[in-house]
Coordinates of C-alpha atoms in Angstrom, one line a residue:
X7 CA 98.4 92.5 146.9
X8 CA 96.6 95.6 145.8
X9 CA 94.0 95.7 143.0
X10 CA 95.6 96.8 139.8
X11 CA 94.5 99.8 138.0
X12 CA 91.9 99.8 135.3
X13 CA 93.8 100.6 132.7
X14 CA 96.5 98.0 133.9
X15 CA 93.6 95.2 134.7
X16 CA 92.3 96.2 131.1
X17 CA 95.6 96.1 129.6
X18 CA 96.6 92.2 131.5
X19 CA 93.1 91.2 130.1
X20 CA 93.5 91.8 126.8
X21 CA 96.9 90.2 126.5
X22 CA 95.3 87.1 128.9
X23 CA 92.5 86.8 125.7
X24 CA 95.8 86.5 123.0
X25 CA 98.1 84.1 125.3
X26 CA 95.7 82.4 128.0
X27 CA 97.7 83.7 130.8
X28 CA 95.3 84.8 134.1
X29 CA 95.3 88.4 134.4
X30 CA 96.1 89.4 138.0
X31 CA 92.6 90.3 139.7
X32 CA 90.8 87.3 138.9
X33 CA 90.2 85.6 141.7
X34 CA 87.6 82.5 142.4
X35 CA 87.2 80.1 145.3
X36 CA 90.5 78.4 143.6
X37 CA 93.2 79.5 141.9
X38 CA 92.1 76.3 139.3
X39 CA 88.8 77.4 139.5
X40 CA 89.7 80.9 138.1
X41 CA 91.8 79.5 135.5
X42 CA 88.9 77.6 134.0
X43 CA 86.5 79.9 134.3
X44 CA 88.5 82.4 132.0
X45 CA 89.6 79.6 130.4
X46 CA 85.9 79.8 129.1
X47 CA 86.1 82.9 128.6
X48 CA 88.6 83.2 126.1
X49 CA 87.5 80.1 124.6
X50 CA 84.0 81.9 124.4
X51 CA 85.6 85.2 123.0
X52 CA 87.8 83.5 119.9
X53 CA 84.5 81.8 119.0
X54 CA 82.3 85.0 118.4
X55 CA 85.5 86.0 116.6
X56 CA 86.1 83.6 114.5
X57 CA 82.3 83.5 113.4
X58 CA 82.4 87.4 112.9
X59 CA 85.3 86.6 110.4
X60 CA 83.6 84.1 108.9
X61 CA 81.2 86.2 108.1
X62 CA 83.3 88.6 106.9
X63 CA 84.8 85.8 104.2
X64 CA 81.9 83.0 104.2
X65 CA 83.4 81.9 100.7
X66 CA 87.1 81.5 102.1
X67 CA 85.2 79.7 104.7
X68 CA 83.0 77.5 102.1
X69 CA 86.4 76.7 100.3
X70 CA 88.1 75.8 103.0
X71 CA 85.6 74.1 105.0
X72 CA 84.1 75.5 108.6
X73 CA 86.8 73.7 110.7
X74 CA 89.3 74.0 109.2
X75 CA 88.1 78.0 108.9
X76 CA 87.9 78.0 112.5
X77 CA 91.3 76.8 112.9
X78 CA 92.7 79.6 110.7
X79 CA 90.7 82.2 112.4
X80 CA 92.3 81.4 116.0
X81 CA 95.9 82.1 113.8
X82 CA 94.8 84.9 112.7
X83 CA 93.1 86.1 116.0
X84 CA 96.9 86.1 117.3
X85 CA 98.8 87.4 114.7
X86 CA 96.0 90.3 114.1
X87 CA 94.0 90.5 117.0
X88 CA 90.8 93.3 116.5
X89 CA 92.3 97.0 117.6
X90 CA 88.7 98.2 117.7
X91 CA 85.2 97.3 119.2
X92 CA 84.1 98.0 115.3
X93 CA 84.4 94.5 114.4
X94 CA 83.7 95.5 110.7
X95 CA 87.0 96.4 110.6
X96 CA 88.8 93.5 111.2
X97 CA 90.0 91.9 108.7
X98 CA 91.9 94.4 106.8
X99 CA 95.2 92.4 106.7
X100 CA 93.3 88.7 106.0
X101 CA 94.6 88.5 102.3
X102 CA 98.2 89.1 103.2
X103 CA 97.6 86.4 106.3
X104 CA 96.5 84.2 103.7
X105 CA 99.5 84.9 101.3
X106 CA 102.1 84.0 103.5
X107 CA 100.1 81.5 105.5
X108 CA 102.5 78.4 104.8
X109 CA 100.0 75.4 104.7
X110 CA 97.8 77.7 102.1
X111 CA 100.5 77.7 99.4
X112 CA 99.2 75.7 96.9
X113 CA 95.9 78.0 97.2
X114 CA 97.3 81.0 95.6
X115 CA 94.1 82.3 95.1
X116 CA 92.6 82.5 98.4
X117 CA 94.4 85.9 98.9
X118 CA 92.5 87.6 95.8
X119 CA 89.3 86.0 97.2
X120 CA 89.5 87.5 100.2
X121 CA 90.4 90.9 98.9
X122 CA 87.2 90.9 97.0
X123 CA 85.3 89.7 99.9
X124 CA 86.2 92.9 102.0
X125 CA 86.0 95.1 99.6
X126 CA 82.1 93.9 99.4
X127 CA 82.2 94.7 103.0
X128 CA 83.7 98.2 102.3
X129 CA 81.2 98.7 100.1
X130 CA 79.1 98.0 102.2
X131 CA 79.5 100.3 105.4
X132 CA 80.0 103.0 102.8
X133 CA 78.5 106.2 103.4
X134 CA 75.4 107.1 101.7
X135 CA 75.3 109.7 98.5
X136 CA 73.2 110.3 95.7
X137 CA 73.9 109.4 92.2
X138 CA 73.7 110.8 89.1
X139 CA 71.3 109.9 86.1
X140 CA 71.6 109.2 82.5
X141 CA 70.8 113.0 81.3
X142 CA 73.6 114.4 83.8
X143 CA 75.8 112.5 82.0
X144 CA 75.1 113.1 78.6
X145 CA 75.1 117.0 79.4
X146 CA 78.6 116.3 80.7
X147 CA 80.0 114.4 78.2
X148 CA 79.7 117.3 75.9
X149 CA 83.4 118.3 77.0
X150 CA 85.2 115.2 77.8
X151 CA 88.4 116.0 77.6
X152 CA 88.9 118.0 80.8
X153 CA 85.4 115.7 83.0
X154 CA 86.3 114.5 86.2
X155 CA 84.6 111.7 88.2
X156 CA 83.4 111.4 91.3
X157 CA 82.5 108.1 92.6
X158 CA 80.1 106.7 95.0
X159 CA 82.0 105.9 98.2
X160 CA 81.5 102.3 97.9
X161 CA 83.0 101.9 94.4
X162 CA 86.1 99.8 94.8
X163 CA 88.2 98.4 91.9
X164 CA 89.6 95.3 92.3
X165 CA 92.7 94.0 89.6
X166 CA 93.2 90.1 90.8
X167 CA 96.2 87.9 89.6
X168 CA 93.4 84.9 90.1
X169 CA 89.9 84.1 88.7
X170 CA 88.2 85.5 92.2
X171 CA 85.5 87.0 90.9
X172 CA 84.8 83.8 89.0
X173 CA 85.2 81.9 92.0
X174 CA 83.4 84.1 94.1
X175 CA 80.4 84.0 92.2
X176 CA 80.9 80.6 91.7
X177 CA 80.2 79.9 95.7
X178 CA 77.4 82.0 96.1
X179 CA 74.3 80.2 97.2
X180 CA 72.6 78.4 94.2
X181 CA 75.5 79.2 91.8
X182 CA 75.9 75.9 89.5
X183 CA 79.4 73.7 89.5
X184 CA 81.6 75.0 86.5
X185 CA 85.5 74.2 86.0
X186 CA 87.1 77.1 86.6
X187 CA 91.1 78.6 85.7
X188 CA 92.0 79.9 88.7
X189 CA 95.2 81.0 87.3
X190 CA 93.2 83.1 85.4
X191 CA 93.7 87.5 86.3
X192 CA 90.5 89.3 87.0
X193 CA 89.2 92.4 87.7
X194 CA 85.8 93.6 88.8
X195 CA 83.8 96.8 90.0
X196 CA 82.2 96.8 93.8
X197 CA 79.8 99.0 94.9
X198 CA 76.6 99.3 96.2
X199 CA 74.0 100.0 94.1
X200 CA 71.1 102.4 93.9
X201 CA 69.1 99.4 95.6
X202 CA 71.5 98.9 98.7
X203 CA 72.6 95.8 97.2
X204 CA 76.8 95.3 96.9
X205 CA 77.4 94.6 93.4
X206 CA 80.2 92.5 91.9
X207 CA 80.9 93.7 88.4
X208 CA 82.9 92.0 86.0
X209 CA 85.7 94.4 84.7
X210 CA 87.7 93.8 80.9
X211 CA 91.2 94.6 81.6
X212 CA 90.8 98.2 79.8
X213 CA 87.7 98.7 81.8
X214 CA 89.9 97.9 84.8
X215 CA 92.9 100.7 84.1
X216 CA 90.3 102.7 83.0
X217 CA 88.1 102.6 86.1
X218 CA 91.7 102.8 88.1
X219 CA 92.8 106.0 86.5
X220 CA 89.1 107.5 87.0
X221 CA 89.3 107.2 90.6
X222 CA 92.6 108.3 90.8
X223 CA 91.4 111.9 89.7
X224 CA 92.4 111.7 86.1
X225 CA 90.3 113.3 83.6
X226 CA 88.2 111.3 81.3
X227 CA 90.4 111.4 78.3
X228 CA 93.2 110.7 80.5
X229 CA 91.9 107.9 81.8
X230 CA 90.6 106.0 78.5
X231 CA 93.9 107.0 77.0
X232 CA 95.2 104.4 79.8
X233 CA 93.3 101.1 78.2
X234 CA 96.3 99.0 76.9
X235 CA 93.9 96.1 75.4
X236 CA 91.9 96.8 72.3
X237 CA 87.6 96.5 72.2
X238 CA 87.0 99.5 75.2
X239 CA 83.8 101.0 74.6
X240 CA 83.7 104.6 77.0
X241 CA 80.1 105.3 76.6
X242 CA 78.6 102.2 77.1
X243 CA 81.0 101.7 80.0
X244 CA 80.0 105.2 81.1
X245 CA 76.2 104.2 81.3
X246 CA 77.0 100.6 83.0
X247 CA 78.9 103.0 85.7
X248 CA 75.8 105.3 85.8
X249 CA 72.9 102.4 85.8
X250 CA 74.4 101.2 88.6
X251 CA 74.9 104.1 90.9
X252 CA 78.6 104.5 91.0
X253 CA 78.9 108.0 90.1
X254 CA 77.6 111.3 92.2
X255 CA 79.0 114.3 89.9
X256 CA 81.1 115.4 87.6
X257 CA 83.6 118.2 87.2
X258 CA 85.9 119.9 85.0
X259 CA 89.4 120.8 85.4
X260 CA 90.8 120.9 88.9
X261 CA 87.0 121.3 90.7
X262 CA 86.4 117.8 90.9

């Protein structure tokens, strides 16, 4: 038999990782013996992936415990298998895994959890730029009707259904036990701050849709005009967005 091609051999690899099936062109002493050796293998490859996920999630895996983690991970590893060597990128699809995950159910909020948890990774990997300060902004703010955003690349706005920000900072390491609603909606800011360090802040709901319309392009009127729920206060939320590094410019009209 003649030695497959490399694209072919790479190709019968990668499905022999997903299903355990030998690829053609392995060959040992024994046909068993080649068997068990990529047996190995594989087993060796959905281990590194399943601890790259974990750290991707560590408080999906603290909540749902390291085996049983594990277990999920080599589900998830076969329904969504990484489609690039950038293993930062995996896990794009893990809430929606979650969701419809049947023996999760009665976790409904592991899904908003996990959302939060990549968008800290997100943040993360973001591209460098430099914010703006304090005086840029109140030179800006002069004409606010027609002032534009722009954001730091990392700045992510989350709008949960559950508590997860609650419960995400409620696993972090020394966080004290508290009762939580998990029922409760959320909404937070991510982003990584002027010190390199991926932020989680809490959002109001008015803050959230006003934060939403911001970095949907709208102008700053525009976007307060959005807050549905009384006790939104623009400037200060305006200097919470500028202490911490989240914006880069501003504009007005269509430059921004």
């Amino acid at each position: 038999m003649p030695a497959p091609s490399e694209p072919a051999f790479t190709h019968a690899f990668a499905r022999g990782l997903r299903t355990g099936e030998l690829p053609a062109g392995i060959t040992a002493t024994a046909p068993e013996e080649a068997e068990r050796r990529f047996a190995v293998y594989r087993n060796n490859v959905a281990h590194g992936l399943s601890r790259a996920l974990a750290a991707r999630f560590p408080v999906i895996e603290r909540l749902l415990g390291a085996d049983y983690f594990a277990a999920l991970a080599r589900a998830y590893l076969a329904a969504s298998p990484p489609r690039t060597p950038q293993l930062y990128l995996w896990g794009e699809d893990f809430a929606a895994f979650l969701a419809t995950f049947p023996p999760l159910r009665q976790l409904p909020y592991l899904p908003d959890v996990a959302r939060l948890e990549w968008l800290r990774g997100l943040a993360w990997h973001a591209a460098d730029a430099d914010p703006v300060g304090a005086a840029e902004l109140a030179a800006a703010a002069q004409a606010p009707a027609d002032l534009r955003l722009r954001f730091h690349p990392s700045v992510h706005v989350l709008r949960a259904r559950h508590a997860a920000v609650t419960i995400w900072a409620a696993n972090q390491p020394g966080a004290p036990p508290q009762e939580i609603d998990a029922m409760r909606p959320e909404a937070a800011l991510v982003l990584r701050d002027r010190n390199d360090v991926v932020q989680v802040l809490p959002l109001s709901p008015s803050e959230a849709e006003v934060a939403a319309g911001l970095l949907r392009g709208l102008p700053l009127m525009a976007a307060i005009a959005l807050a549905t729920t009384p006790g939104l206060d623009p400037g200060g939320f305006l200097f919470t967005l500028v202490r911490h590094g989240a914006l880069t410019a501003f504009a007005t009209g269509d430059s921004a």
